[in-house]
């Protein structure tokens, strides 16, 4: 029943969070185990200070079968510290965050709180973290459902499942490309200065996805030509509505543009928590939904960044300040044009927030439908007191797309193509992974 499943999932999740990392890419498992013991002893005497860390997580999902999962810790010294720190924090959170939430939803909220505290709450690190946790919990739910678990044995069974899954997938995910070298080469002439900040995720195309055959599986075609009517339409729209000094944008639209600086990964998990709390699912289906959601979000990020660096389209701030060089008579240059929000450090096309919308929307619509749903809300830590309310999943998708225009960082066509790409990724995950056995 749900009580047995919930206990197994709770202890499984805690087991995964604090599981020993017994293997790394170089096979130095015994060395790491010894270091882990030393770290635990030291942690009892003083609080561990973590300056740099990265928890790398892998999920291998086999078509037609349940996912196999692992907690894979990279950068051994710092990751071992972080494991101890996360383990203590998760162990301290014994109560349900929301008394209307099931155990899967509750752990999603706990994970979000821990990641926020550790400053890994946005973008790709969050996508990997949540993918592994929820695929792992789905695995645990499956095992709890088919196993005869004796009374009082749920804790040991859950920890054993987590330990076994972790050790298996560390080996399976070794060398998946997730820690790629940033070898991005700016398009410039010898001797000409370019901005030296490193762009985000130029290595994404080389990472092995969790579900897709490759990051390029659904790569969209090129963006509109600079001399096209579509490009001129989008250029002028973003120029007018996305400027920091725009007089055509309402206060609500400006707030929306600033709100959606927030991570799409975090937001879609927050939306899922709200929907499941208002309209509960059976526990196994809740575990499945969160796993499919986060697998889709992770692979959608890989897909969109692969496409971004394949096409390399300039951002509105670059385009508008060079409007006299695009060969389009319908675009006018504004030498001092500045967007409302800071421009992200990666190419414009397609829109990353929008690809997450397509993927997240596809998964949540599969459970809650494309029409009206019970009202759910979203918040953003950087804008305390601001609460966004939604009564349909499509409303959320549409708002994010426009927010990237009002923020001055995207063109409309990029938003549309990004959303379509995300839908393809989401549908692919739904059709091929974590399906009920018949």
Short mmCIF file of C-alpha atoms in Angstrom, two decimals:
data_model
loop_
_atom_site.label_atom_id
_atom_site.label_comp_id
_atom_site.label_asym_id
_atom_site.label_seq_id
_atom_site.Cartn_x
_atom_site.Cartn_y
_atom_site.Cartn_z
CA UNK A 1 0.00 0.00 0.00
CA UNK A 2 0.92 3.68 -0.08
CA UNK A 3 2.18 3.60 3.53
CA UNK A 4 4.69 0.86 2.77
CA UNK A 5 5.67 2.51 -0.51
CA UNK A 6 6.05 5.88 1.21
CA UNK A 7 8.31 4.48 3.90
CA UNK A 8 10.47 2.74 1.33
CA UNK A 9 10.69 5.89 -0.76
CA UNK A 10 11.58 8.06 2.24
CA UNK A 11 14.36 5.80 3.42
CA UNK A 12 15.47 5.18 -0.16
CA UNK A 13 15.79 8.89 -0.84
CA UNK A 14 17.76 9.42 2.34
CA UNK A 15 19.92 6.40 1.47
CA UNK A 16 20.72 7.85 -1.93
CA UNK A 17 21.46 11.27 -0.46
CA UNK A 18 24.08 9.93 1.93
CA UNK A 19 25.25 6.84 0.00
CA UNK A 20 28.97 6.28 -0.10
CA UNK A 21 30.58 7.04 -3.46
CA UNK A 22 32.72 3.95 -3.90
CA UNK A 23 33.94 4.46 -7.40
CA UNK A 24 35.04 7.33 -9.65
CA UNK A 25 36.11 7.64 -13.25
CA UNK A 26 39.64 6.47 -12.37
CA UNK A 27 38.46 3.50 -10.32
CA UNK A 28 39.84 4.82 -7.03
CA UNK A 29 36.96 3.53 -4.93
CA UNK A 30 39.01 2.44 -1.93
CA UNK A 31 40.77 5.80 -1.74
CA UNK A 32 37.44 7.63 -1.83
CA UNK A 33 35.95 5.38 0.83
CA UNK A 34 38.86 6.15 3.14
CA UNK A 35 38.50 9.86 2.46
CA UNK A 36 34.79 9.62 3.19
CA UNK A 37 35.45 8.12 6.62
CA UNK A 38 37.96 10.86 7.37
CA UNK A 39 35.51 13.54 6.26
CA UNK A 40 32.71 12.17 8.44
CA UNK A 41 34.94 12.14 11.49
CA UNK A 42 36.13 15.68 10.81
CA UNK A 43 32.56 16.87 10.21
CA UNK A 44 31.63 15.92 13.76
CA UNK A 45 34.17 18.41 15.13
CA UNK A 46 33.57 21.33 12.78
CA UNK A 47 31.19 22.57 10.14
CA UNK A 48 32.32 21.72 6.64
CA UNK A 49 32.93 24.74 4.43
CA UNK A 50 32.29 24.07 0.77
CA UNK A 51 33.63 26.70 -1.62
CA UNK A 52 33.30 24.86 -4.92
CA UNK A 53 31.47 21.68 -5.64
CA UNK A 54 29.46 19.88 -8.25
CA UNK A 55 27.26 16.87 -7.75
CA UNK A 56 27.08 15.05 -11.06
CA UNK A 57 24.25 12.69 -11.52
CA UNK A 58 23.44 10.11 -14.17
CA UNK A 59 20.35 8.21 -15.21
CA UNK A 60 20.27 5.44 -17.79
CA UNK A 61 16.73 4.78 -18.98
CA UNK A 62 16.27 1.69 -21.12
CA UNK A 63 13.41 1.73 -23.61
CA UNK A 64 10.39 -0.14 -22.33
CA UNK A 65 11.93 -0.66 -18.91
CA UNK A 66 12.20 1.26 -15.67
CA UNK A 67 15.08 3.66 -15.16
CA UNK A 68 18.26 2.65 -13.39
CA UNK A 69 19.81 5.43 -11.36
CA UNK A 70 22.94 6.53 -9.56
CA UNK A 71 24.33 9.28 -7.42
CA UNK A 72 27.68 10.07 -9.09
CA UNK A 73 29.98 12.40 -7.18
CA UNK A 74 32.67 14.24 -9.13
CA UNK A 75 35.46 16.43 -7.76
CA UNK A 76 36.01 13.94 -4.98
CA UNK A 77 37.32 16.03 -2.10
CA UNK A 78 34.63 18.68 -2.26
CA UNK A 79 31.84 16.34 -3.27
CA UNK A 80 32.46 14.11 -0.26
CA UNK A 81 32.13 17.16 1.98
CA UNK A 82 28.92 18.11 0.23
CA UNK A 83 27.52 14.62 0.60
CA UNK A 84 27.95 14.75 4.36
CA UNK A 85 26.47 18.24 4.47
CA UNK A 86 23.46 17.29 2.34
CA UNK A 87 22.97 14.11 4.29
CA UNK A 88 22.71 15.96 7.60
CA UNK A 89 20.36 18.56 6.13
CA UNK A 90 18.07 15.98 4.57
CA UNK A 91 18.09 13.88 7.73
CA UNK A 92 17.02 16.95 9.72
CA UNK A 93 13.98 17.47 7.48
CA UNK A 94 11.88 14.70 9.00
CA UNK A 95 8.50 16.35 8.60
CA UNK A 96 6.40 16.75 5.50
CA UNK A 97 6.94 20.20 4.01
CA UNK A 98 3.31 20.32 2.89
CA UNK A 99 0.89 18.12 4.79
CA UNK A 100 -1.17 17.66 1.63
CA UNK A 101 1.79 16.40 -0.40
CA UNK A 102 2.73 12.79 -1.03
CA UNK A 103 6.24 11.59 -0.20
CA UNK A 104 7.53 12.15 -3.75
CA UNK A 105 6.26 15.73 -3.90
CA UNK A 106 7.59 16.35 -0.41
CA UNK A 107 11.09 15.19 -1.35
CA UNK A 108 11.01 17.36 -4.45
CA UNK A 109 10.41 20.40 -2.25
CA UNK A 110 13.12 19.33 0.20
CA UNK A 111 15.60 18.91 -2.64
CA UNK A 112 14.74 22.35 -3.99
CA UNK A 113 15.42 23.88 -0.58
CA UNK A 114 18.77 22.14 -0.22
CA UNK A 115 19.88 23.04 -3.75
CA UNK A 116 18.88 26.64 -3.18
CA UNK A 117 20.97 26.74 -0.01
CA UNK A 118 23.92 25.24 -1.89
CA UNK A 119 23.45 27.66 -4.82
CA UNK A 120 22.83 24.91 -7.37
CA UNK A 121 19.11 25.63 -7.77
CA UNK A 122 19.08 26.73 -11.40
CA UNK A 123 19.84 25.43 -14.86
CA UNK A 124 21.75 22.31 -15.73
CA UNK A 125 23.02 21.25 -12.25
CA UNK A 126 19.46 21.36 -10.95
CA UNK A 127 18.20 19.39 -13.95
CA UNK A 128 20.71 16.62 -13.34
CA UNK A 129 20.09 16.56 -9.61
CA UNK A 130 16.31 16.29 -9.92
CA UNK A 131 16.51 13.79 -12.78
CA UNK A 132 18.54 11.37 -10.74
CA UNK A 133 16.49 11.79 -7.58
CA UNK A 134 13.13 11.22 -9.22
CA UNK A 135 14.21 8.43 -11.51
CA UNK A 136 15.67 6.83 -8.39
CA UNK A 137 12.43 7.28 -6.45
CA UNK A 138 10.46 5.79 -9.33
CA UNK A 139 12.80 2.81 -9.25
CA UNK A 140 12.21 2.49 -5.51
CA UNK A 141 8.45 2.76 -5.92
CA UNK A 142 8.55 0.00 -8.51
CA UNK A 143 10.59 -2.26 -6.26
CA UNK A 144 8.33 -1.57 -3.29
CA UNK A 145 5.30 -2.45 -5.37
CA UNK A 146 6.58 -5.82 -6.59
CA UNK A 147 8.56 -6.93 -3.52
CA UNK A 148 7.29 -8.65 -0.42
CA UNK A 149 8.65 -6.25 2.21
CA UNK A 150 8.34 -7.60 5.72
CA UNK A 151 7.03 -5.30 8.46
CA UNK A 152 9.93 -3.27 9.89
CA UNK A 153 12.25 -4.00 6.98
CA UNK A 154 11.37 -0.99 4.84
CA UNK A 155 14.31 1.11 5.96
CA UNK A 156 16.92 -1.54 5.21
CA UNK A 157 15.23 -2.38 1.93
CA UNK A 158 15.13 1.26 0.83
CA UNK A 159 18.76 1.95 1.69
CA UNK A 160 19.83 -1.27 -0.02
CA UNK A 161 18.02 -0.26 -3.21
CA UNK A 162 19.70 3.15 -3.17
CA UNK A 163 23.14 1.69 -2.50
CA UNK A 164 22.82 -0.89 -5.28
CA UNK A 165 21.52 1.63 -7.81
CA UNK A 166 24.24 4.13 -6.94
CA UNK A 167 27.10 1.69 -7.33
CA UNK A 168 25.73 0.29 -10.59
CA UNK A 169 25.28 3.57 -12.36
CA UNK A 170 28.52 5.21 -11.31
CA UNK A 171 30.15 2.68 -13.60
CA UNK A 172 27.48 2.95 -16.29
CA UNK A 173 27.68 6.75 -16.52
CA UNK A 174 31.45 7.06 -16.39
CA UNK A 175 32.69 9.24 -19.24
CA UNK A 176 29.24 10.49 -20.33
CA UNK A 177 30.67 13.94 -21.13
CA UNK A 178 28.77 15.80 -18.43
CA UNK A 179 31.93 17.57 -17.24
CA UNK A 180 33.00 18.94 -20.58
CA UNK A 181 35.84 21.30 -21.33
CA UNK A 182 34.78 24.78 -22.37
CA UNK A 183 36.54 25.04 -25.73
CA UNK A 184 34.23 27.63 -27.27
CA UNK A 185 36.03 29.64 -29.96
CA UNK A 186 34.65 33.14 -30.60
CA UNK A 187 33.96 34.09 -34.20
CA UNK A 188 36.46 36.90 -34.69
CA UNK A 189 39.45 38.10 -36.69
CA UNK A 190 43.04 37.80 -35.41
CA UNK A 191 43.96 40.64 -33.09
CA UNK A 192 40.37 41.88 -32.58
CA UNK A 193 39.12 42.13 -29.00
CA UNK A 194 36.12 40.02 -27.99
CA UNK A 195 34.38 39.68 -24.64
CA UNK A 196 36.35 37.12 -22.65
CA UNK A 197 33.59 35.75 -20.39
CA UNK A 198 33.11 32.02 -20.95
CA UNK A 199 29.75 31.06 -22.51
CA UNK A 200 27.41 28.59 -20.84
CA UNK A 201 27.40 24.92 -21.84
CA UNK A 202 29.11 24.90 -25.25
CA UNK A 203 29.91 21.22 -24.55
CA UNK A 204 26.25 20.18 -24.25
CA UNK A 205 26.13 18.44 -27.62
CA UNK A 206 28.73 15.91 -26.50
CA UNK A 207 26.86 14.82 -23.36
CA UNK A 208 25.05 11.50 -23.42
CA UNK A 209 21.35 12.24 -22.80
CA UNK A 210 19.25 10.23 -20.39
CA UNK A 211 16.53 9.41 -22.93
CA UNK A 212 17.28 10.90 -26.36
CA UNK A 213 19.58 9.05 -28.74
CA UNK A 214 21.67 12.22 -28.96
CA UNK A 215 21.32 15.89 -28.11
CA UNK A 216 20.91 16.60 -31.85
CA UNK A 217 18.04 14.12 -32.34
CA UNK A 218 15.43 16.86 -32.80
CA UNK A 219 17.73 19.71 -33.84
CA UNK A 220 15.66 22.46 -35.49
CA UNK A 221 16.58 24.08 -38.77
CA UNK A 222 18.33 27.45 -38.95
CA UNK A 223 16.77 30.71 -37.74
CA UNK A 224 15.18 33.14 -40.23
CA UNK A 225 17.61 34.90 -42.56
CA UNK A 226 18.62 38.36 -41.41
CA UNK A 227 17.11 39.92 -44.53
CA UNK A 228 13.73 38.19 -44.08
CA UNK A 229 10.40 39.72 -43.11
CA UNK A 230 10.11 37.39 -40.08
CA UNK A 231 13.46 38.55 -38.74
CA UNK A 232 12.47 42.22 -39.18
CA UNK A 233 9.15 41.58 -37.41
CA UNK A 234 10.85 39.94 -34.44
CA UNK A 235 13.69 42.47 -34.32
CA UNK A 236 11.32 45.42 -34.12
CA UNK A 237 9.06 43.74 -31.56
CA UNK A 238 11.91 42.99 -29.16
CA UNK A 239 13.49 46.38 -29.78
CA UNK A 240 10.23 48.11 -28.76
CA UNK A 241 9.04 45.87 -25.92
CA UNK A 242 12.32 44.61 -24.51
CA UNK A 243 14.25 47.84 -24.08
CA UNK A 244 15.22 48.85 -20.56
CA UNK A 245 13.54 52.20 -21.30
CA UNK A 246 10.50 50.88 -23.18
CA UNK A 247 7.38 53.02 -23.00
CA UNK A 248 5.28 50.37 -24.73
CA UNK A 249 5.62 47.74 -22.03
CA UNK A 250 3.27 47.73 -19.03
CA UNK A 251 4.44 47.48 -15.43
CA UNK A 252 3.02 43.96 -15.23
CA UNK A 253 4.92 42.97 -18.36
CA UNK A 254 8.13 44.41 -16.92
CA UNK A 255 7.61 42.46 -13.70
CA UNK A 256 6.99 39.32 -15.76
CA UNK A 257 10.18 39.83 -17.73
CA UNK A 258 12.17 40.16 -14.51
CA UNK A 259 10.38 37.24 -12.83
CA UNK A 260 11.38 34.86 -15.59
CA UNK A 261 15.06 35.31 -14.96
CA UNK A 262 14.23 32.44 -12.60
CA UNK A 263 15.19 28.90 -13.55
CA UNK A 264 12.77 27.03 -15.75
CA UNK A 265 13.86 23.75 -14.14
CA UNK A 266 12.97 25.00 -10.69
CA UNK A 267 9.72 26.55 -11.88
CA UNK A 268 8.39 23.45 -13.60
CA UNK A 269 9.08 21.33 -10.54
CA UNK A 270 7.32 23.95 -8.42
CA UNK A 271 4.36 23.82 -10.80
CA UNK A 272 4.26 20.03 -10.59
CA UNK A 273 4.24 20.16 -6.79
CA UNK A 274 1.34 22.60 -6.80
CA UNK A 275 -0.70 20.57 -9.28
CA UNK A 276 -0.16 17.24 -7.52
CA UNK A 277 -0.99 18.78 -4.15
CA UNK A 278 -4.27 20.16 -5.54
CA UNK A 279 -5.10 17.11 -7.61
CA UNK A 280 -3.33 14.12 -6.01
CA UNK A 281 -2.15 11.16 -8.06
CA UNK A 282 -1.59 7.60 -6.85
CA UNK A 283 1.87 7.39 -5.30
CA UNK A 284 3.40 5.32 -8.11
CA UNK A 285 2.03 7.74 -10.71
CA UNK A 286 3.41 10.71 -8.77
CA UNK A 287 6.84 9.05 -8.77
CA UNK A 288 6.55 8.34 -12.50
CA UNK A 289 5.45 11.90 -13.33
CA UNK A 290 8.31 13.59 -11.48
CA UNK A 291 10.81 11.19 -13.06
CA UNK A 292 9.49 11.79 -16.59
CA UNK A 293 9.33 15.55 -15.98
CA UNK A 294 12.95 15.80 -14.91
CA UNK A 295 14.28 13.42 -17.55
CA UNK A 296 12.52 15.57 -20.16
CA UNK A 297 13.81 18.84 -18.71
CA UNK A 298 17.38 17.55 -18.58
CA UNK A 299 17.43 16.26 -22.15
CA UNK A 300 15.62 19.36 -23.40
CA UNK A 301 18.46 21.48 -22.00
CA UNK A 302 21.03 19.38 -23.84
CA UNK A 303 18.99 19.63 -27.04
CA UNK A 304 18.58 23.39 -26.92
CA UNK A 305 22.22 24.13 -26.09
CA UNK A 306 23.38 21.82 -28.86
CA UNK A 307 21.17 23.76 -31.27
CA UNK A 308 22.28 27.12 -29.92
CA UNK A 309 25.95 26.48 -30.63
CA UNK A 310 25.17 24.83 -33.97
CA UNK A 311 23.37 27.95 -35.24
CA UNK A 312 25.10 30.68 -33.21
CA UNK A 313 22.56 33.47 -33.70
CA UNK A 314 23.34 36.83 -32.10
CA UNK A 315 21.33 38.15 -29.19
CA UNK A 316 19.01 41.17 -29.50
CA UNK A 317 21.51 43.53 -27.84
CA UNK A 318 24.11 42.64 -30.49
CA UNK A 319 21.61 42.60 -33.34
CA UNK A 320 20.02 45.96 -32.50
CA UNK A 321 23.33 47.72 -31.99
CA UNK A 322 24.35 46.40 -35.42
CA UNK A 323 21.07 46.94 -37.19
CA UNK A 324 22.82 48.77 -40.00
CA UNK A 325 24.83 45.65 -40.88
CA UNK A 326 22.14 42.99 -41.22
CA UNK A 327 21.18 43.76 -44.85
CA UNK A 328 17.55 44.37 -43.89
CA UNK A 329 16.02 47.76 -44.74
CA UNK A 330 13.22 47.19 -42.21
CA UNK A 331 15.55 47.23 -39.20
CA UNK A 332 17.06 50.38 -37.76
CA UNK A 333 20.13 50.54 -35.58
CA UNK A 334 19.98 51.78 -31.98
CA UNK A 335 23.58 52.21 -30.87
CA UNK A 336 22.74 52.42 -27.16
CA UNK A 337 19.94 49.88 -26.93
CA UNK A 338 19.94 47.86 -23.68
CA UNK A 339 17.57 45.03 -22.65
CA UNK A 340 15.46 45.07 -19.50
CA UNK A 341 17.27 42.06 -18.02
CA UNK A 342 20.82 40.80 -18.30
CA UNK A 343 21.51 38.82 -21.47
CA UNK A 344 22.50 35.18 -20.80
CA UNK A 345 25.93 34.01 -21.97
CA UNK A 346 24.87 31.75 -24.81
CA UNK A 347 23.45 32.18 -28.34
CA UNK A 348 19.89 33.36 -28.89
CA UNK A 349 18.32 30.59 -31.01
CA UNK A 350 16.36 28.64 -29.83
CA UNK A 351 15.02 29.93 -26.50
CA UNK A 352 16.12 27.74 -23.56
CA UNK A 353 13.32 28.81 -21.21
CA UNK A 354 10.86 27.99 -23.99
CA UNK A 355 12.28 24.54 -24.66
CA UNK A 356 11.83 23.76 -20.97
CA UNK A 357 8.25 25.02 -21.26
CA UNK A 358 7.57 22.68 -24.16
CA UNK A 359 9.09 19.68 -22.39
CA UNK A 360 7.61 20.42 -18.97
CA UNK A 361 4.26 21.33 -20.43
CA UNK A 362 4.05 18.12 -22.46
CA UNK A 363 4.69 15.97 -19.39
CA UNK A 364 2.32 17.82 -17.05
CA UNK A 365 -0.44 17.99 -19.68
CA UNK A 366 -0.21 14.19 -20.00
CA UNK A 367 -1.34 13.96 -16.36
CA UNK A 368 -3.53 17.04 -15.86
CA UNK A 369 -4.81 17.84 -19.34
CA UNK A 370 -4.46 20.88 -21.58
CA UNK A 371 -7.50 22.73 -20.24
CA UNK A 372 -8.31 24.40 -16.94
CA UNK A 373 -6.56 23.02 -13.84
CA UNK A 374 -6.80 23.91 -10.14
CA UNK A 375 -4.98 27.19 -9.57
CA UNK A 376 -1.27 26.81 -8.87
CA UNK A 377 1.28 29.48 -8.02
CA UNK A 378 4.96 30.17 -8.61
CA UNK A 379 7.40 32.29 -6.64
CA UNK A 380 10.97 33.47 -7.24
CA UNK A 381 13.37 33.97 -4.33
CA UNK A 382 14.92 37.08 -5.92
CA UNK A 383 11.49 38.77 -6.01
CA UNK A 384 9.99 38.22 -2.53
CA UNK A 385 6.29 38.93 -2.30
CA UNK A 386 5.65 38.36 -6.01
CA UNK A 387 3.30 35.43 -6.62
CA UNK A 388 2.32 34.36 -10.13
CA UNK A 389 -1.00 32.50 -10.48
CA UNK A 390 -2.07 30.09 -13.23
CA UNK A 391 -5.18 28.12 -14.08
CA UNK A 392 -3.79 26.22 -17.07
CA UNK A 393 -0.44 24.79 -18.08
CA UNK A 394 -0.64 26.59 -21.42
CA UNK A 395 -1.02 29.91 -19.60
CA UNK A 396 2.35 29.31 -17.97
CA UNK A 397 4.00 28.41 -21.28
CA UNK A 398 2.62 31.50 -23.02
CA UNK A 399 3.69 33.81 -20.20
CA UNK A 400 7.28 32.59 -20.25
CA UNK A 401 7.56 33.03 -24.01
CA UNK A 402 6.41 36.64 -23.83
CA UNK A 403 8.57 37.29 -20.76
CA UNK A 404 11.71 36.61 -22.79
CA UNK A 405 10.60 39.25 -25.31
CA UNK A 406 9.64 41.75 -22.60
CA UNK A 407 13.01 41.08 -20.98
CA UNK A 408 14.76 41.93 -24.25
CA UNK A 409 16.75 38.71 -24.62
CA UNK A 410 14.85 36.74 -27.29
CA UNK A 411 13.01 37.00 -30.59
CA UNK A 412 9.50 35.56 -31.09
CA UNK A 413 10.51 32.94 -33.67
CA UNK A 414 13.14 31.58 -31.29
CA UNK A 415 10.48 31.19 -28.60
CA UNK A 416 8.17 29.29 -30.94
CA UNK A 417 10.91 26.99 -32.22
CA UNK A 418 12.18 26.38 -28.69
CA UNK A 419 8.75 25.40 -27.41
CA UNK A 420 8.24 23.02 -30.34
CA UNK A 421 11.62 21.41 -29.68
CA UNK A 422 10.72 20.93 -26.02
CA UNK A 423 7.40 19.31 -26.91
CA UNK A 424 9.23 16.79 -29.10
CA UNK A 425 11.58 15.92 -26.24
CA UNK A 426 8.74 15.66 -23.72
CA UNK A 427 6.62 13.48 -26.00
CA UNK A 428 9.59 11.22 -26.72
CA UNK A 429 10.19 10.65 -23.02
CA UNK A 430 6.49 9.99 -22.39
CA UNK A 431 6.23 7.50 -25.25
CA UNK A 432 9.44 5.59 -24.61
CA UNK A 433 10.45 5.70 -20.95
CA UNK A 434 9.06 4.67 -17.57
CA UNK A 435 5.95 3.14 -19.10
CA UNK A 436 3.65 0.94 -17.00
CA UNK A 437 4.17 -2.75 -17.58
CA UNK A 438 1.27 -4.39 -19.38
#
